CSV table of N, CA and C in Angstrom, one decimal:
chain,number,residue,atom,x,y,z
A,1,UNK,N,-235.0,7.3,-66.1
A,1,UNK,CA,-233.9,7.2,-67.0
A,1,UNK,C,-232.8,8.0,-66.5
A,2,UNK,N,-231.3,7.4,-66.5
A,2,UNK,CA,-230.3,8.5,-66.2
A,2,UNK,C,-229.5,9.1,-67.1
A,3,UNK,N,-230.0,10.3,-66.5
A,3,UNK,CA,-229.0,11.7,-67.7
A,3,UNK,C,-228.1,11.6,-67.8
A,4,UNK,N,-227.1,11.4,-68.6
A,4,UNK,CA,-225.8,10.8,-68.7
A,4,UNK,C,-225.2,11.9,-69.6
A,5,UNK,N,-226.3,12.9,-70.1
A,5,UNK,CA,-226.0,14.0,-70.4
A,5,UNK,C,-224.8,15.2,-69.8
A,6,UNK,N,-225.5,15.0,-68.4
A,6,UNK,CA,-224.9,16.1,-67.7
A,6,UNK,C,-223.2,15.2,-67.2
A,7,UNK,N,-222.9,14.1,-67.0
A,7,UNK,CA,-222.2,13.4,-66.1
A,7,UNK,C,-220.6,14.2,-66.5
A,8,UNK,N,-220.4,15.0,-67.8
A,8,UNK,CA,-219.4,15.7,-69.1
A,8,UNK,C,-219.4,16.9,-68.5
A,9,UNK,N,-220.5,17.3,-67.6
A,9,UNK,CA,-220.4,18.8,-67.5
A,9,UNK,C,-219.6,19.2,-65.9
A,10,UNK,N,-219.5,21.0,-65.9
A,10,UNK,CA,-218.8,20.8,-64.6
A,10,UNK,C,-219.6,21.1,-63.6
A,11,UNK,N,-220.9,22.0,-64.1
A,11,UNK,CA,-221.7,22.1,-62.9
A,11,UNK,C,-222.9,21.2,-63.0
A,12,UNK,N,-222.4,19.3,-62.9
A,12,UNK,CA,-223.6,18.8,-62.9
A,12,UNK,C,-224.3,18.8,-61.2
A,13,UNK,N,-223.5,19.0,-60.5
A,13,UNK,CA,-224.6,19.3,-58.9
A,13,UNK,C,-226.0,19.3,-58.4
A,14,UNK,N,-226.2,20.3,-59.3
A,14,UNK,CA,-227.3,20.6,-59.7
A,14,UNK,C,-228.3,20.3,-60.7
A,15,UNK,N,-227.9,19.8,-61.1
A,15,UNK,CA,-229.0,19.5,-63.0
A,15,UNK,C,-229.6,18.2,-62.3
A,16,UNK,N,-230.4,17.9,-62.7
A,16,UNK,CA,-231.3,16.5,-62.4
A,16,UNK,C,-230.7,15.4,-63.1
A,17,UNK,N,-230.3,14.1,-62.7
A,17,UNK,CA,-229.5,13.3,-62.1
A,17,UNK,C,-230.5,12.1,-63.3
A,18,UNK,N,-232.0,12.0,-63.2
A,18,UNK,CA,-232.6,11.2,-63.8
A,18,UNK,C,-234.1,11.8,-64.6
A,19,UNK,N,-234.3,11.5,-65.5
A,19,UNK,CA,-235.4,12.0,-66.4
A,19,UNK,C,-236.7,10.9,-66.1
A,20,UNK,N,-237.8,11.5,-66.1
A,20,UNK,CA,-239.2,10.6,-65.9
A,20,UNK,C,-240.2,11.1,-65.4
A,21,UNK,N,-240.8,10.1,-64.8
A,21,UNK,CA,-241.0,8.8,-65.5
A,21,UNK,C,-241.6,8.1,-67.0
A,22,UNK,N,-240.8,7.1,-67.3
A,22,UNK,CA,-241.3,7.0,-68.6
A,22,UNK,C,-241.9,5.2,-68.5
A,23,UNK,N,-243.0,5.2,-69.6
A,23,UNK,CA,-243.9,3.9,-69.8
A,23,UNK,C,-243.1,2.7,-70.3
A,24,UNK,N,-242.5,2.3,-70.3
A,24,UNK,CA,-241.9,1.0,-71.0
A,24,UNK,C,-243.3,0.0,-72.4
A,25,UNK,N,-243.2,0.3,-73.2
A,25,UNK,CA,-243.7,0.0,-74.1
A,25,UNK,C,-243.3,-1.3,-74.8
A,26,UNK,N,-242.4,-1.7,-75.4
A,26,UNK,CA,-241.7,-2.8,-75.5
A,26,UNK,C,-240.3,-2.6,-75.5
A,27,UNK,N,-239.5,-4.3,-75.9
A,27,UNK,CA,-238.0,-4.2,-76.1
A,27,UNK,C,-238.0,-4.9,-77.4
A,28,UNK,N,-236.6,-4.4,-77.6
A,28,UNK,CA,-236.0,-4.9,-79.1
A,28,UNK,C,-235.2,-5.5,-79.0
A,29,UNK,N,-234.5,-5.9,-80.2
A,29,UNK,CA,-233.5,-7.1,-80.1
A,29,UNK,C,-232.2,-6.6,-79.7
A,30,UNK,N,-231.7,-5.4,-79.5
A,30,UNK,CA,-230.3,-5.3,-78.6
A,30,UNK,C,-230.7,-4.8,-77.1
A,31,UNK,N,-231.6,-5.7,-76.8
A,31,UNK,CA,-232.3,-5.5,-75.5
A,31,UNK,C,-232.2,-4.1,-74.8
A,32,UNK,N,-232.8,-3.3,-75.6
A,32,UNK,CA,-232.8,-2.0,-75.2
A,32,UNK,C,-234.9,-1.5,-75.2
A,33,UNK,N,-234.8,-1.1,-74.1
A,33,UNK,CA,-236.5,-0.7,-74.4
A,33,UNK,C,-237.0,0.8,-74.8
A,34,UNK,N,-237.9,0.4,-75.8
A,34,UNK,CA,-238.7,1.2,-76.3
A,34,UNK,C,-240.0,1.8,-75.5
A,35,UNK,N,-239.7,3.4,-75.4
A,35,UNK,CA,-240.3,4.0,-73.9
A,35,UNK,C,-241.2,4.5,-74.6
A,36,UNK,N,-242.1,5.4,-73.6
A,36,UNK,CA,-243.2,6.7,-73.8
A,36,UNK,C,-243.3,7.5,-72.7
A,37,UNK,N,-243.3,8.7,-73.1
A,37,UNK,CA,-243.7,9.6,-71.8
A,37,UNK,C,-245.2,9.6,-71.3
A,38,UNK,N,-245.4,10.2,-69.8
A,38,UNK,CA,-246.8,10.2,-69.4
A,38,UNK,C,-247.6,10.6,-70.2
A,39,UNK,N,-247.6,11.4,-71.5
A,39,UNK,CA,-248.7,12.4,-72.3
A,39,UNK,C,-249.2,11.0,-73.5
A,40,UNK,N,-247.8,10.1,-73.7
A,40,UNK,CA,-248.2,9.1,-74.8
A,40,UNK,C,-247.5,9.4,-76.0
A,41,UNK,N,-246.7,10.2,-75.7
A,41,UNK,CA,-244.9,11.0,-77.4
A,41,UNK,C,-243.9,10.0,-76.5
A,42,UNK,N,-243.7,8.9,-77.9
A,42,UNK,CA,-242.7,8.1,-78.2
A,42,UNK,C,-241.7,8.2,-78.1
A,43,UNK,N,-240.6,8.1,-77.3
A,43,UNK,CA,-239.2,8.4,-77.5
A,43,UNK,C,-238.8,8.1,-79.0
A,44,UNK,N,-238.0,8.6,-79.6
A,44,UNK,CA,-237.6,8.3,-81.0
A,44,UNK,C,-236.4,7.3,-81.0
A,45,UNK,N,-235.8,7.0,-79.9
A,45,UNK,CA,-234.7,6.4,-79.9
A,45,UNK,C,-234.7,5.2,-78.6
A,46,UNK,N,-234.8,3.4,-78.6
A,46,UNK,CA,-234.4,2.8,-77.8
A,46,UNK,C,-233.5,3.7,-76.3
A,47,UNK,N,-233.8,2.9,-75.5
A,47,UNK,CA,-233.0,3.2,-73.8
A,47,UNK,C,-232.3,2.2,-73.8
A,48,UNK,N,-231.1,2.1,-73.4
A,48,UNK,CA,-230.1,1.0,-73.0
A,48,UNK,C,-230.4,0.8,-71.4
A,49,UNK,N,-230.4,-0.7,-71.2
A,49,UNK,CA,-231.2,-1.2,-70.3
A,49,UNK,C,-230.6,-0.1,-68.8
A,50,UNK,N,-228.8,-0.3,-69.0
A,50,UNK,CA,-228.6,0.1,-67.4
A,50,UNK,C,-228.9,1.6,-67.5
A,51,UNK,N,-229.7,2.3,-68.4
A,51,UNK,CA,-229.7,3.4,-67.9
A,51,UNK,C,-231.0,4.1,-67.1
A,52,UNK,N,-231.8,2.8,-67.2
A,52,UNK,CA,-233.2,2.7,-66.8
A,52,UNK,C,-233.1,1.9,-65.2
A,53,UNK,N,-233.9,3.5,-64.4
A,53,UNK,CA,-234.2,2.5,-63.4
A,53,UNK,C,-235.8,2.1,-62.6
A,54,UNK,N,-235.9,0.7,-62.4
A,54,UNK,CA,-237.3,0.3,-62.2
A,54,UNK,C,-238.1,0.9,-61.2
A,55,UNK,N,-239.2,1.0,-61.6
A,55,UNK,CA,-240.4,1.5,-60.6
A,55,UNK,C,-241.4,0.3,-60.3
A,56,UNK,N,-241.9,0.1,-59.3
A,56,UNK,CA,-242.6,-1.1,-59.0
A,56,UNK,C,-243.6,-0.6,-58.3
A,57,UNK,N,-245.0,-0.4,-59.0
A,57,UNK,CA,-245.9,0.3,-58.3
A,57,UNK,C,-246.9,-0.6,-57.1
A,58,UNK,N,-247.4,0.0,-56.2
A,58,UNK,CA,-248.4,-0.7,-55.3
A,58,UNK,C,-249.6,-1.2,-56.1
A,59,UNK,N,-249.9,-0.5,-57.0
A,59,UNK,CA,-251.2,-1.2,-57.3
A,59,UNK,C,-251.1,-0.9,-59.0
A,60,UNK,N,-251.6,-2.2,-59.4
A,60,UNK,CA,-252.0,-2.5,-61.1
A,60,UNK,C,-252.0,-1.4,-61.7
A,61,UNK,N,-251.2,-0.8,-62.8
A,61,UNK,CA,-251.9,0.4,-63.7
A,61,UNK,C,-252.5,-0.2,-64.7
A,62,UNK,N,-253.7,0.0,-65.6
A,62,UNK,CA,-254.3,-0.3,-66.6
A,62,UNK,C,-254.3,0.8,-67.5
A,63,UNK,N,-253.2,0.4,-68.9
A,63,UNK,CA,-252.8,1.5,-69.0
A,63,UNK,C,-253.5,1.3,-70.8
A,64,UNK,N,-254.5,2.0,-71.6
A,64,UNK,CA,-255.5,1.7,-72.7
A,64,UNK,C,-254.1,1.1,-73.8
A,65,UNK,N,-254.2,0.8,-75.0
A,65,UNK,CA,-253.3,0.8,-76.0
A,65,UNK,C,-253.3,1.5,-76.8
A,66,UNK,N,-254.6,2.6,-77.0
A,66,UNK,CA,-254.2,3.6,-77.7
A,66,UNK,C,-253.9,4.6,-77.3
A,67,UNK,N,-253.4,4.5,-76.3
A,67,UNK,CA,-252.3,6.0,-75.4
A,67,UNK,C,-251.4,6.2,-76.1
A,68,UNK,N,-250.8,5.5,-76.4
A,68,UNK,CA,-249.3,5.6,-77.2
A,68,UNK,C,-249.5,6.0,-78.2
A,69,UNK,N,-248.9,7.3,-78.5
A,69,UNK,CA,-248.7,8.1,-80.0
A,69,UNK,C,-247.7,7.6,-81.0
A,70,UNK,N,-248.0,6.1,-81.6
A,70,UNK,CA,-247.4,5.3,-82.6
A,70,UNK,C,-247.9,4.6,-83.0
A,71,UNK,N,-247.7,4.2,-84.1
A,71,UNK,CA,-248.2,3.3,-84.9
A,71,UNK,C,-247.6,1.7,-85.0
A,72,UNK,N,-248.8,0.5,-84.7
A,72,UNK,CA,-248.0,-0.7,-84.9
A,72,UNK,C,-247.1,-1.2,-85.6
A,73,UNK,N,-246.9,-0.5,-86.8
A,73,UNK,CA,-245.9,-1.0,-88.0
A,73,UNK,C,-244.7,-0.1,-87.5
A,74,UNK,N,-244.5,1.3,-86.8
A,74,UNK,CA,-243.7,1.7,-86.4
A,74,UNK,C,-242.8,0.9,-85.5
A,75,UNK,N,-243.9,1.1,-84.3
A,75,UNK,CA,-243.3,0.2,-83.1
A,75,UNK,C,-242.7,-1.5,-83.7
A,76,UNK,N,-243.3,-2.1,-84.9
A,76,UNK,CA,-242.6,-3.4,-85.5
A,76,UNK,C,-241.2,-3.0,-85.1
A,77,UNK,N,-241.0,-1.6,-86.1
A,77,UNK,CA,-240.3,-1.6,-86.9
A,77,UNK,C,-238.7,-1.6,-85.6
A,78,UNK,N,-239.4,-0.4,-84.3
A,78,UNK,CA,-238.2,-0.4,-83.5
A,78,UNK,C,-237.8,-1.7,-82.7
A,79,UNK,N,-238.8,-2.6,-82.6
A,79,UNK,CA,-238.5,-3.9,-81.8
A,79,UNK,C,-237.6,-4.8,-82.9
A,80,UNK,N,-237.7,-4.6,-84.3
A,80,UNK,CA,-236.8,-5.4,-85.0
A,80,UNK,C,-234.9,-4.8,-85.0
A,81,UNK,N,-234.7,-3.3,-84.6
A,81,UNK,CA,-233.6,-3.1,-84.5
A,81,UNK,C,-233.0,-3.4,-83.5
A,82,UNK,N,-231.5,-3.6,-84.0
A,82,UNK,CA,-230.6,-3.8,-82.1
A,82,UNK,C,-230.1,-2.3,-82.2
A,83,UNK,N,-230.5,-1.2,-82.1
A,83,UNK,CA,-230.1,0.2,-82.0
A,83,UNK,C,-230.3,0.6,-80.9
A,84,UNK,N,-229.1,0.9,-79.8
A,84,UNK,CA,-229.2,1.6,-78.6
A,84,UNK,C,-228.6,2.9,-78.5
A,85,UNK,N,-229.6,4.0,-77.6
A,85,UNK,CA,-229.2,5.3,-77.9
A,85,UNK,C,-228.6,4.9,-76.3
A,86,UNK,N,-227.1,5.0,-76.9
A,86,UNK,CA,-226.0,4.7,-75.6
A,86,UNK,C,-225.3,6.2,-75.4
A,87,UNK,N,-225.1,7.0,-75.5
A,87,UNK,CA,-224.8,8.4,-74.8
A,87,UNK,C,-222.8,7.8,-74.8
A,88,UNK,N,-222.5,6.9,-74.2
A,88,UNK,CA,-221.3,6.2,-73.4
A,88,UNK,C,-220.5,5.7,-74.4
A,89,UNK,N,-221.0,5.0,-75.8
A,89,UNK,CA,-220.4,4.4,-76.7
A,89,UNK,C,-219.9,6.0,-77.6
A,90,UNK,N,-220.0,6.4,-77.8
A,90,UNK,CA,-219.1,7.6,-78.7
A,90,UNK,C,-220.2,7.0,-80.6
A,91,UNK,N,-220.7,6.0,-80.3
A,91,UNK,CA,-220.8,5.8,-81.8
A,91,UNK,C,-222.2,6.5,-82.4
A,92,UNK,N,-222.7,7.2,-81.9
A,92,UNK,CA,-223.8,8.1,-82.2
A,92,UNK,C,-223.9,8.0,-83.5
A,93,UNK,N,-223.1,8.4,-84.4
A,93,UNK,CA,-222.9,8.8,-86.0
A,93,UNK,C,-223.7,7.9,-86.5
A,94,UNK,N,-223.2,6.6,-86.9
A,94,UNK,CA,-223.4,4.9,-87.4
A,94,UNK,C,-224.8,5.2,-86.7
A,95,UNK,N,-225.4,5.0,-85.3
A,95,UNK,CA,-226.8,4.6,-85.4
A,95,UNK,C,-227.5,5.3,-85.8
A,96,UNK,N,-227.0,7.3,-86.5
A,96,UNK,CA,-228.0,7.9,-86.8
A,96,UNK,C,-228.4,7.6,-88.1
A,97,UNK,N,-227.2,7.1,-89.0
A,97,UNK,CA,-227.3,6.6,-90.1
A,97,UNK,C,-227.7,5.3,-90.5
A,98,UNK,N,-228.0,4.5,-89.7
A,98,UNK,CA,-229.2,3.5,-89.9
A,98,UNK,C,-230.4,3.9,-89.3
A,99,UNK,N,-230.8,5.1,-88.2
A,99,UNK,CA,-232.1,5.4,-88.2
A,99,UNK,C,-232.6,6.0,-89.5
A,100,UNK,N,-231.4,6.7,-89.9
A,100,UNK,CA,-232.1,7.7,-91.5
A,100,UNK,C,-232.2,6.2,-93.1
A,101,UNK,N,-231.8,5.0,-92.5
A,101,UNK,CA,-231.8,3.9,-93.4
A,101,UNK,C,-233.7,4.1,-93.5
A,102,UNK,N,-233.7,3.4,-92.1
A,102,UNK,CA,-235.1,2.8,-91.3
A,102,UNK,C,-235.6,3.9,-92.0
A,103,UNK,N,-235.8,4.7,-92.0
A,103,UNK,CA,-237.3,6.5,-92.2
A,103,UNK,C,-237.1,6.4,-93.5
A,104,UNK,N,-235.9,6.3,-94.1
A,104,UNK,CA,-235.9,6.5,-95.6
A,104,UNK,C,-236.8,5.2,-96.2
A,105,UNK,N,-236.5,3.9,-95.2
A,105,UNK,CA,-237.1,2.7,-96.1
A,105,UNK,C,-238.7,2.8,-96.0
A,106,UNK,N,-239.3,3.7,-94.8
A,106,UNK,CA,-240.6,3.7,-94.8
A,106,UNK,C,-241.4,4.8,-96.2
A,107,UNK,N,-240.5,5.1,-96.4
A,107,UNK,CA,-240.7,6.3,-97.8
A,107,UNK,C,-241.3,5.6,-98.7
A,108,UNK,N,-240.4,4.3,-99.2
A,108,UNK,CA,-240.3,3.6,-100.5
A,108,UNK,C,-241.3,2.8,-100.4
């Protein structure tokens, strides 16, 4: 995944350029994919596709389905959003306030 974190700063030179590797778990409807790290902790937030770049391994991974530290109704829930954690769009605000929609509605 690329840090787009550092891209604002002045001594990016140095700082690591790309974050990973991460599991691609599924995608959602604003074609952004829903990741996991190697341990199996869920990103909390969709990837926007160009910020991911593909790995194509030599040989099959067979990877179990309960690796992933989430729950199916969860994961429903991120595949039904078009919410991309875009770093590039400035609109942070707005998606955080429909992620606190989403958590608030699993309450009720």
């Amino acid at each position: 995944m690329r840090n787009t974190k550092i891209e604002v700063t002045h001594n990016k030179k140095m700082k690591p350029h790309y974050l990973g590797p991460l599991v691609v778990i599924s995608r959602n409807h604003g074609s952004a994919y829903i990741n996991c790290e190697l341990d199996g902790s869920v990103l909390h937030r969709p990837i926007a596709t160009f910020c991911l770049v593909p790995y194509f391994t030599r040989e099959h991974i067979t990877v179990p389905s309960d690796a992933f530290d989430i729950n199916t109704s969860r994961l429903r829930e991120l595949e039904q959003t078009e919410l991309i954690d875009n770093n590039n769009t400035g609109n942070i605000a707005s998606e955080e306030e429909n992620y606190l929609s989403l958590s608030l509605s699993d309450l009720s």
